[in-house]
């Protein structure tokens, strides 16, 4: 199954609809599409908490400093 196409650009299959909704809140188009294609370090897919952190929302699971 192919990934979802956003504005003609393919996206990884690893992003759920909710992850894409969260990342859609990034205002800069280039930054948003770069974020969708670049998974967080050490991850094989986007999690909701990672997407919330990337889009400056409060994540449900805090990361210790």
Coordinates of N, CA and C in Angstrom, one line a residue:
X1 N 0.8 -1.2 0.0 CA 0.0 0.0 0.0 C 0.9 1.2 0.0
X2 N 0.6 2.2 -0.8 CA 1.4 3.4 -0.9 C 1.0 4.3 0.2
X3 N 2.0 5.2 0.5 CA 1.7 6.2 1.6 C 0.7 7.3 1.1
X4 N 0.1 8.0 2.0 CA -0.8 9.1 1.6 C 0.0 10.2 0.9
X5 N -0.6 10.8 -0.1 CA 0.0 11.9 -0.8 C -0.6 13.2 -0.3
X6 N 0.3 14.1 0.2 CA -0.1 15.4 0.6 C 0.5 16.4 -0.4
X7 N -0.4 17.2 -1.0 CA 0.1 18.2 -2.0 C 1.1 17.6 -3.0
X8 N 0.8 16.3 -3.4 CA 1.6 15.7 -4.5 C 2.9 15.1 -4.0
X9 N 3.1 15.2 -2.7 CA 4.3 14.6 -2.1 C 4.0 13.3 -1.4
X10 N 4.7 12.3 -1.6 CA 4.5 11.0 -0.9 C 4.9 11.2 0.6
X11 N 4.2 10.5 1.5 CA 4.6 10.5 2.9 C 4.8 9.1 3.4
X12 N 5.6 8.9 4.4 CA 5.8 7.6 5.0 C 4.5 6.9 5.4
X13 N 4.4 5.6 5.3 CA 3.2 4.9 5.8 C 3.2 4.9 7.3
X14 N 4.3 5.3 7.9 CA 4.3 5.2 9.4 C 3.5 6.3 10.1
X15 N 3.0 7.2 9.4 CA 2.3 8.3 10.0 C 0.8 8.1 10.0
X16 N 0.1 8.1 11.1 CA -1.4 8.0 11.1 C -2.0 9.3 10.8
X17 N -3.3 9.3 10.6 CA -4.1 10.5 10.3 C -3.9 11.5 11.4
X18 N -4.0 11.0 12.6 CA -3.8 11.9 13.8 C -2.4 12.6 13.8
X19 N -1.4 11.8 13.5 CA 0.0 12.4 13.5 C 0.0 13.4 12.4
X20 N -0.6 13.2 11.2 CA -0.6 14.2 10.2 C -1.4 15.4 10.6
X21 N -2.5 15.3 11.3 CA -3.2 16.4 11.8 C -2.4 17.3 12.7
X22 N -1.6 16.6 13.6 CA -0.8 17.4 14.6 C 0.3 18.1 13.8
X23 N 1.0 17.4 12.9 CA 2.1 18.0 12.1 C 1.6 19.1 11.2
X24 N 0.3 19.0 10.8 CA -0.3 20.1 9.9 C -0.3 21.4 10.6
X25 N -0.2 21.5 11.9 CA -0.2 22.7 12.6 C 1.1 23.5 12.5
X26 N 2.2 22.9 11.9 CA 3.4 23.6 11.6 C 3.1 24.5 10.4
X27 N 3.3 25.8 10.6 CA 2.9 26.8 9.6 C 3.8 26.8 8.4
X28 N 5.1 26.7 8.5 CA 6.0 26.7 7.4 C 5.9 25.4 6.6
X29 N 5.4 25.5 5.3 CA 5.2 24.4 4.5 C 6.5 23.5 4.4
X30 N 7.6 24.1 4.1 CA 8.9 23.4 3.9 C 9.2 22.6 5.2
X31 N 9.1 23.3 6.3 CA 9.4 22.7 7.6 C 8.5 21.5 7.9
X32 N 7.2 21.7 7.6 CA 6.2 20.7 7.8 C 6.4 19.4 7.0
X33 N 6.7 19.6 5.7 CA 6.9 18.4 4.9 C 8.3 17.7 5.2
X34 N 9.3 18.5 5.6 CA 10.5 17.9 6.1 C 10.3 17.1 7.4
X35 N 9.4 17.6 8.3 CA 9.2 16.9 9.5 C 8.5 15.6 9.3
X36 N 7.5 15.6 8.4 CA 6.8 14.4 8.1 C 7.7 13.3 7.6
X37 N 8.6 13.7 6.7 CA 9.5 12.7 6.1 C 10.7 12.3 7.0
X38 N 11.0 13.1 8.0 CA 12.1 12.8 8.9 C 11.6 12.3 10.3
X39 N 11.7 11.0 10.5 CA 11.3 10.5 11.8 C 12.1 10.9 12.9
X40 N 11.6 11.0 14.2 CA 12.4 11.4 15.3 C 13.6 10.4 15.5
X41 N 14.6 10.9 16.1 CA 15.8 10.0 16.3 C 15.5 8.7 17.0
X42 N 16.0 7.7 16.4 CA 15.9 6.4 17.0 C 14.5 5.7 16.9
X43 N 13.6 6.3 16.1 CA 12.2 5.8 16.0 C 12.0 5.2 14.6
X44 N 11.1 4.3 14.5 CA 10.8 3.7 13.2 C 9.4 4.2 12.7
X45 N 8.7 5.0 13.6 CA 7.5 5.6 13.2 C 7.2 6.8 14.1
X46 N 6.2 7.6 13.7 CA 5.8 8.7 14.5 C 4.9 8.2 15.6
X47 N 5.1 8.7 16.8 CA 4.1 8.5 17.8 C 3.3 9.8 18.0
X48 N 2.2 9.7 18.7 CA 1.4 10.9 18.9 C 2.2 11.9 19.8
X49 N 2.9 11.4 20.8 CA 3.7 12.3 21.7 C 4.8 13.0 20.9
X50 N 5.5 12.2 20.0 CA 6.5 12.8 19.2 C 6.0 13.9 18.3
X51 N 4.8 13.7 17.7 CA 4.2 14.6 16.8 C 3.7 15.9 17.6
X52 N 3.2 15.6 18.8 CA 2.8 16.8 19.7 C 4.0 17.6 20.0
X53 N 5.1 17.0 20.4 CA 6.4 17.7 20.7 C 6.9 18.5 19.5
X54 N 6.8 17.9 18.3 CA 7.3 18.6 17.1 C 6.5 19.8 16.7
X55 N 5.2 19.7 17.0 CA 4.3 20.8 16.7 C 4.0 21.7 17.8
X56 N 4.9 21.6 18.9 CA 4.8 22.5 20.0 C 3.5 22.3 20.9
X57 N 2.9 21.1 20.9 CA 1.8 20.8 21.7 C 2.4 20.1 22.9
X58 N 1.6 20.1 24.0 CA 2.0 19.4 25.2 C 1.8 17.9 25.0
X59 N 2.9 17.1 25.2 CA 2.8 15.7 25.0 C 2.2 15.1 26.3
X60 N 1.6 14.0 26.2 CA 1.0 13.3 27.3 C 2.0 12.7 28.2
X61 N 3.1 12.2 27.6 CA 4.2 11.6 28.4 C 5.4 12.6 28.4
X62 N 5.7 13.2 29.6 CA 6.8 14.1 29.7 C 8.1 13.5 29.5
X63 N 9.1 14.2 28.9 CA 10.4 13.8 28.8 C 11.3 14.4 29.9
X64 N 12.0 13.7 30.7 CA 12.8 14.3 31.8 C 13.9 15.1 31.2
X65 N 14.3 16.2 31.8 CA 15.4 17.1 31.3 C 16.7 16.4 31.3

